[in-house]
């Protein structure tokens, strides 16, 4: 039987590792491009020169979106603050909700959701562009990695609890509302993804870091991007 404390420790290790990596790549790396590939930390691409990494201008939105995600909140409240540490475990502190600083900032989630949806469109554009290089079709290992990443990110973003409420909430009756059938269809789609929101949260987090690591390895010549189909 797996001990109950295994999960909180795994959550702490993974979230700390991802946070440190995101900080390093966004602050200390000058750019995230290699050939047709663009790191998700640098998307949408901005061309502002200066001492500040271009990632700083764009990465805050997806990071705030992820950091205030309802699922991640549950994870880090339990794992970092032991508040409570797990179901049927005593509360480790006095729960004061999200009514005061800093956790009141988590209420930004429903607003950063709109930004995250726009960023998702840019990421799809980047993934499509990863199949073209110098005006020709290009299918490299990186193209596939970027495509997988954006699919996982879509499953995560489109399963957002706030999005589920936005498309299907505030109604007593779908069939009585204007556009009710369409909203019901969207709500069902979001609900299907939402049911596995934790899974999509983790795999998309790993895939974002994975794409960036892959591009760093290419930039430093430690890896060669194999072209599977080039025209
Ligand atoms: S609740 Fe997790 S992304 Fe919105």
mmCIF file of C-alpha atoms and ligand atoms in Angstrom:
data_model
loop_
_atom_site.group_PDB
_atom_site.id
_atom_site.type_symbol
_atom_site.label_atom_id
_atom_site.label_comp_id
_atom_site.label_asym_id
_atom_site.label_seq_id
_atom_site.Cartn_x
_atom_site.Cartn_y
_atom_site.Cartn_z
ATOM 1 C CA UNK A 1 0.000 0.000 0.000
ATOM 2 C CA UNK A 2 1.398 3.407 -0.961
ATOM 3 C CA UNK A 3 1.744 5.640 2.124
ATOM 4 C CA UNK A 4 -0.525 8.719 2.112
ATOM 5 C CA UNK A 5 2.465 11.117 2.277
ATOM 6 C CA UNK A 6 3.894 9.871 -1.028
ATOM 7 C CA UNK A 7 1.605 12.120 -3.095
ATOM 8 C CA UNK A 8 2.293 15.428 -1.253
ATOM 9 C CA UNK A 9 6.036 14.848 -1.509
ATOM 10 C CA UNK A 10 5.826 14.048 -5.224
ATOM 11 C CA UNK A 11 3.749 17.211 -5.769
ATOM 12 C CA UNK A 12 6.287 19.373 -3.919
ATOM 13 C CA UNK A 13 9.222 17.913 -5.866
ATOM 14 C CA UNK A 14 7.541 18.330 -9.260
ATOM 15 C CA UNK A 15 6.197 21.848 -8.639
ATOM 16 C CA UNK A 16 9.482 23.119 -7.196
ATOM 17 C CA UNK A 17 11.446 21.583 -10.080
ATOM 18 C CA UNK A 18 9.115 23.102 -12.684
ATOM 19 C CA UNK A 19 9.107 26.525 -10.986
ATOM 20 C CA UNK A 20 12.896 26.635 -10.799
ATOM 21 C CA UNK A 21 13.215 25.538 -14.407
ATOM 22 C CA UNK A 22 10.643 28.108 -15.599
ATOM 23 C CA UNK A 23 12.469 30.849 -13.686
ATOM 24 C CA UNK A 24 15.832 29.842 -15.136
ATOM 25 C CA UNK A 25 14.651 29.639 -18.719
ATOM 26 C CA UNK A 26 12.513 32.799 -18.624
ATOM 27 C CA UNK A 27 15.023 35.002 -16.823
ATOM 28 C CA UNK A 28 18.451 33.771 -17.816
ATOM 29 C CA UNK A 29 18.015 32.506 -21.364
ATOM 30 C CA UNK A 30 18.183 35.147 -24.120
ATOM 31 C CA UNK A 31 15.813 33.379 -26.521
ATOM 32 C CA UNK A 32 13.877 30.179 -27.110
ATOM 33 C CA UNK A 33 14.084 29.632 -30.845
ATOM 34 C CA UNK A 34 15.762 26.922 -32.868
ATOM 35 C CA UNK A 35 15.001 26.525 -36.596
ATOM 36 C CA UNK A 36 11.210 26.351 -36.958
ATOM 37 C CA UNK A 37 10.714 25.724 -33.247
ATOM 38 C CA UNK A 38 9.661 28.234 -30.610
ATOM 39 C CA UNK A 39 9.648 27.403 -26.914
ATOM 40 C CA UNK A 40 6.199 27.771 -25.268
ATOM 41 C CA UNK A 41 7.849 29.974 -22.625
ATOM 42 C CA UNK A 42 8.527 32.528 -25.391
ATOM 43 C CA UNK A 43 5.156 32.463 -27.134
ATOM 44 C CA UNK A 44 3.776 34.741 -28.489
ATOM 45 C CA UNK A 45 7.143 35.851 -29.774
ATOM 46 C CA UNK A 46 8.078 39.452 -28.991
ATOM 47 C CA UNK A 47 10.977 41.283 -30.550
ATOM 48 C CA UNK A 48 12.034 43.620 -27.763
ATOM 49 C CA UNK A 49 15.760 43.915 -27.378
ATOM 50 C CA UNK A 50 17.350 44.828 -24.089
ATOM 51 C CA UNK A 51 18.604 43.253 -20.924
ATOM 52 C CA UNK A 52 15.258 41.615 -20.151
ATOM 53 C CA UNK A 53 14.549 38.185 -21.631
ATOM 54 C CA UNK A 54 11.642 38.304 -24.133
ATOM 55 C CA UNK A 55 9.989 35.487 -22.190
ATOM 56 C CA UNK A 56 9.346 37.819 -19.259
ATOM 57 C CA UNK A 57 6.848 39.817 -21.331
ATOM 58 C CA UNK A 58 4.682 36.806 -22.120
ATOM 59 C CA UNK A 59 5.284 33.971 -19.686
ATOM 60 C CA UNK A 60 3.559 35.621 -16.710
ATOM 61 C CA UNK A 61 0.068 34.992 -18.119
ATOM 62 C CA UNK A 62 0.239 31.183 -18.498
ATOM 63 C CA UNK A 63 2.156 30.905 -15.224
ATOM 64 C CA UNK A 64 -0.433 32.927 -13.278
ATOM 65 C CA UNK A 65 -3.169 30.924 -15.010
ATOM 66 C CA UNK A 66 -1.519 27.662 -13.985
ATOM 67 C CA UNK A 67 -0.571 28.852 -10.511
ATOM 68 C CA UNK A 68 -4.156 29.884 -9.757
ATOM 69 C CA UNK A 69 -5.728 26.774 -11.336
ATOM 70 C CA UNK A 70 -8.280 25.193 -9.011
ATOM 71 C CA UNK A 71 -6.573 21.827 -9.252
ATOM 72 C CA UNK A 72 -3.084 23.195 -8.514
ATOM 73 C CA UNK A 73 -4.464 25.169 -5.589
ATOM 74 C CA UNK A 74 -5.753 21.977 -4.045
ATOM 75 C CA UNK A 75 -2.379 20.344 -4.710
ATOM 76 C CA UNK A 76 -0.184 22.999 -3.190
ATOM 77 C CA UNK A 77 -2.482 23.846 -0.295
ATOM 78 C CA UNK A 78 -2.284 20.197 0.713
ATOM 79 C CA UNK A 79 1.351 19.538 -0.140
ATOM 80 C CA UNK A 80 3.102 22.773 0.805
ATOM 81 C CA UNK A 81 0.847 24.107 3.553
ATOM 82 C CA UNK A 82 -0.690 20.851 4.898
ATOM 83 C CA UNK A 83 -3.991 22.660 4.997
ATOM 84 C CA UNK A 84 -5.209 19.862 5.178
ATOM 85 C CA UNK A 85 -2.610 17.443 3.919
ATOM 86 C CA UNK A 86 -5.113 14.920 2.560
ATOM 87 C CA UNK A 87 -8.677 13.731 2.903
ATOM 88 C CA UNK A 88 -9.508 12.449 6.403
ATOM 89 C CA UNK A 89 -6.346 14.074 7.804
ATOM 90 C CA UNK A 90 -6.477 16.846 10.403
ATOM 91 C CA UNK A 91 -6.202 20.433 9.189
ATOM 92 C CA UNK A 92 -2.673 21.732 9.742
ATOM 93 C CA UNK A 93 -3.649 25.360 10.220
ATOM 94 C CA UNK A 94 -6.481 27.841 10.392
ATOM 95 C CA UNK A 95 -8.238 27.935 7.064
ATOM 96 C CA UNK A 96 -9.025 31.494 6.066
ATOM 97 C CA UNK A 97 -10.050 30.922 2.499
ATOM 98 C CA UNK A 98 -8.929 33.140 -0.344
ATOM 99 C CA UNK A 99 -10.178 36.409 1.052
ATOM 100 C CA UNK A 100 -6.866 37.994 1.981
ATOM 101 C CA UNK A 101 -3.434 38.562 0.464
ATOM 102 C CA UNK A 102 -1.717 36.669 -1.084
ATOM 103 C CA UNK A 103 -4.250 33.940 -1.850
ATOM 104 C CA UNK A 104 -6.926 36.404 -2.843
ATOM 105 C CA UNK A 105 -4.834 36.766 -6.019
ATOM 106 C CA UNK A 106 -5.962 33.276 -6.977
ATOM 107 C CA UNK A 107 -9.256 34.886 -7.927
ATOM 108 C CA UNK A 108 -7.421 36.227 -10.968
ATOM 109 C CA UNK A 109 -7.821 32.779 -12.463
ATOM 110 C CA UNK A 110 -11.105 33.477 -14.204
ATOM 111 C CA UNK A 111 -9.530 36.548 -15.857
ATOM 112 C CA UNK A 112 -6.237 34.939 -16.853
ATOM 113 C CA UNK A 113 -8.340 32.220 -18.462
ATOM 114 C CA UNK A 114 -9.173 34.632 -21.303
ATOM 115 C CA UNK A 115 -5.472 35.412 -21.779
ATOM 116 C CA UNK A 116 -4.609 31.714 -21.665
ATOM 117 C CA UNK A 117 -7.125 31.018 -24.439
ATOM 118 C CA UNK A 118 -5.448 33.650 -26.624
ATOM 119 C CA UNK A 119 -1.984 32.260 -25.821
ATOM 120 C CA UNK A 120 -3.283 28.810 -26.767
ATOM 121 C CA UNK A 121 -4.103 30.122 -30.243
ATOM 122 C CA UNK A 122 -0.518 31.384 -30.585
ATOM 123 C CA UNK A 123 0.798 28.004 -29.461
ATOM 124 C CA UNK A 124 -1.258 26.288 -32.151
ATOM 125 C CA UNK A 125 0.181 28.739 -34.664
ATOM 126 C CA UNK A 126 3.712 27.906 -33.431
ATOM 127 C CA UNK A 127 3.019 24.176 -33.699
ATOM 128 C CA UNK A 128 1.763 24.554 -37.278
ATOM 129 C CA UNK A 129 4.807 26.674 -38.154
ATOM 130 C CA UNK A 130 7.039 23.935 -36.772
ATOM 131 C CA UNK A 131 6.090 21.939 -39.880
ATOM 132 C CA UNK A 132 7.561 24.533 -42.248
ATOM 133 C CA UNK A 133 11.156 25.606 -42.640
ATOM 134 C CA UNK A 134 12.552 27.965 -45.301
ATOM 135 C CA UNK A 135 9.294 27.758 -47.223
ATOM 136 C CA UNK A 136 9.253 23.939 -47.365
ATOM 137 C CA UNK A 137 7.397 21.233 -45.512
ATOM 138 C CA UNK A 138 9.480 20.035 -42.577
ATOM 139 C CA UNK A 139 8.635 17.195 -40.249
ATOM 140 C CA UNK A 140 11.229 16.911 -37.524
ATOM 141 C CA UNK A 141 11.138 15.246 -34.138
ATOM 142 C CA UNK A 142 10.664 18.731 -32.685
ATOM 143 C CA UNK A 143 7.584 19.312 -34.895
ATOM 144 C CA UNK A 144 5.931 16.256 -33.341
ATOM 145 C CA UNK A 145 6.960 17.231 -29.823
ATOM 146 C CA UNK A 146 5.469 20.708 -30.306
ATOM 147 C CA UNK A 147 2.264 19.240 -31.723
ATOM 148 C CA UNK A 148 1.883 16.831 -28.792
ATOM 149 C CA UNK A 149 2.546 19.701 -26.390
ATOM 150 C CA UNK A 150 -0.170 21.926 -27.807
ATOM 151 C CA UNK A 151 -2.687 19.065 -27.833
ATOM 152 C CA UNK A 152 -1.975 18.402 -24.146
ATOM 153 C CA UNK A 153 -2.146 22.126 -23.352
ATOM 154 C CA UNK A 154 -5.489 22.351 -25.162
ATOM 155 C CA UNK A 155 -6.870 19.463 -23.124
ATOM 156 C CA UNK A 156 -5.712 21.215 -19.955
ATOM 157 C CA UNK A 157 -6.890 24.736 -20.839
ATOM 158 C CA UNK A 158 -10.230 23.672 -22.341
ATOM 159 C CA UNK A 159 -11.004 21.591 -19.248
ATOM 160 C CA UNK A 160 -10.673 24.607 -16.952
ATOM 161 C CA UNK A 161 -13.316 24.839 -14.221
ATOM 162 C CA UNK A 162 -13.770 28.554 -14.882
ATOM 163 C CA UNK A 163 -14.248 27.896 -18.598
ATOM 164 C CA UNK A 164 -16.824 25.223 -17.764
ATOM 165 C CA UNK A 165 -18.766 27.782 -15.783
ATOM 166 C CA UNK A 166 -18.327 30.418 -18.494
ATOM 167 C CA UNK A 167 -19.748 28.237 -21.282
ATOM 168 C CA UNK A 168 -22.435 26.411 -19.310
ATOM 169 C CA UNK A 169 -22.974 28.116 -15.987
ATOM 170 C CA UNK A 170 -25.586 30.622 -14.837
ATOM 171 C CA UNK A 171 -28.445 28.787 -16.553
ATOM 172 C CA UNK A 172 -31.407 26.943 -15.112
ATOM 173 C CA UNK A 173 -32.428 25.418 -18.398
ATOM 174 C CA UNK A 174 -30.396 24.919 -21.577
ATOM 175 C CA UNK A 175 -33.376 24.340 -23.835
ATOM 176 C CA UNK A 176 -34.954 27.628 -22.683
ATOM 177 C CA UNK A 177 -31.848 29.765 -23.254
ATOM 178 C CA UNK A 178 -30.735 31.417 -26.462
ATOM 179 C CA UNK A 179 -28.049 29.242 -28.041
ATOM 180 C CA UNK A 180 -28.742 26.716 -25.309
ATOM 181 C CA UNK A 181 -28.041 23.649 -27.476
ATOM 182 C CA UNK A 182 -24.650 24.980 -28.537
ATOM 183 C CA UNK A 183 -23.793 25.920 -24.964
ATOM 184 C CA UNK A 184 -24.832 22.487 -23.766
ATOM 185 C CA UNK A 185 -22.590 20.861 -26.397
ATOM 186 C CA UNK A 186 -19.652 23.048 -25.363
ATOM 187 C CA UNK A 187 -20.336 22.398 -21.701
ATOM 188 C CA UNK A 188 -20.290 18.635 -22.304
ATOM 189 C CA UNK A 189 -16.989 18.913 -24.169
ATOM 190 C CA UNK A 190 -15.405 20.978 -21.395
ATOM 191 C CA UNK A 191 -16.857 18.623 -18.778
ATOM 192 C CA UNK A 192 -15.304 15.567 -20.451
ATOM 193 C CA UNK A 193 -11.889 17.237 -20.292
ATOM 194 C CA UNK A 194 -12.568 18.635 -16.826
ATOM 195 C CA UNK A 195 -13.137 15.169 -15.391
ATOM 196 C CA UNK A 196 -9.432 14.419 -15.960
ATOM 197 C CA UNK A 197 -8.202 17.950 -15.279
ATOM 198 C CA UNK A 198 -5.501 16.805 -12.852
ATOM 199 C CA UNK A 199 -4.073 14.413 -15.434
ATOM 200 C CA UNK A 200 -3.982 17.090 -18.150
ATOM 201 C CA UNK A 201 -2.469 19.561 -15.678
ATOM 202 C CA UNK A 202 0.504 17.313 -14.984
ATOM 203 C CA UNK A 203 1.179 15.982 -18.477
ATOM 204 C CA UNK A 204 0.905 19.446 -20.038
ATOM 205 C CA UNK A 205 3.269 20.874 -17.425
ATOM 206 C CA UNK A 206 5.839 18.199 -18.247
ATOM 207 C CA UNK A 207 5.354 18.685 -21.989
ATOM 208 C CA UNK A 208 5.907 22.472 -21.754
ATOM 209 C CA UNK A 209 9.197 21.893 -19.940
ATOM 210 C CA UNK A 210 10.010 19.066 -22.367
ATOM 211 C CA UNK A 211 9.686 21.279 -25.455
ATOM 212 C CA UNK A 212 11.886 23.939 -23.901
ATOM 213 C CA UNK A 213 14.505 21.377 -22.842
ATOM 214 C CA UNK A 214 14.504 19.900 -26.343
ATOM 215 C CA UNK A 215 15.103 23.345 -27.880
ATOM 216 C CA UNK A 216 17.883 24.089 -25.361
ATOM 217 C CA UNK A 217 19.597 20.816 -26.266
ATOM 218 C CA UNK A 218 19.401 21.698 -29.970
ATOM 219 C CA UNK A 219 20.675 25.240 -29.357
ATOM 220 C CA UNK A 220 23.704 23.943 -27.488
ATOM 221 C CA UNK A 221 24.489 21.268 -30.059
ATOM 222 C CA UNK A 222 23.916 18.442 -27.590
ATOM 223 C CA UNK A 223 21.188 16.995 -29.776
ATOM 224 C CA UNK A 224 20.501 16.937 -33.510
ATOM 225 C CA UNK A 225 16.937 17.370 -34.741
ATOM 226 C CA UNK A 226 16.163 14.446 -37.020
ATOM 227 C CA UNK A 227 14.155 15.391 -40.053
ATOM 228 C CA UNK A 228 11.631 12.604 -40.679
ATOM 229 C CA UNK A 229 10.117 14.117 -43.838
ATOM 230 C CA UNK A 230 11.769 17.075 -45.589
ATOM 231 C CA UNK A 231 10.861 18.491 -48.986
HETATM 232 S S1 LIG B 1 -9.199 25.308 -13.049
HETATM 233 FE FE1 LIG B 1 -7.371 24.454 -13.776
HETATM 234 S S2 LIG B 1 -6.972 25.650 -15.529
HETATM 235 FE FE2 LIG B 1 -8.767 26.594 -14.712
#
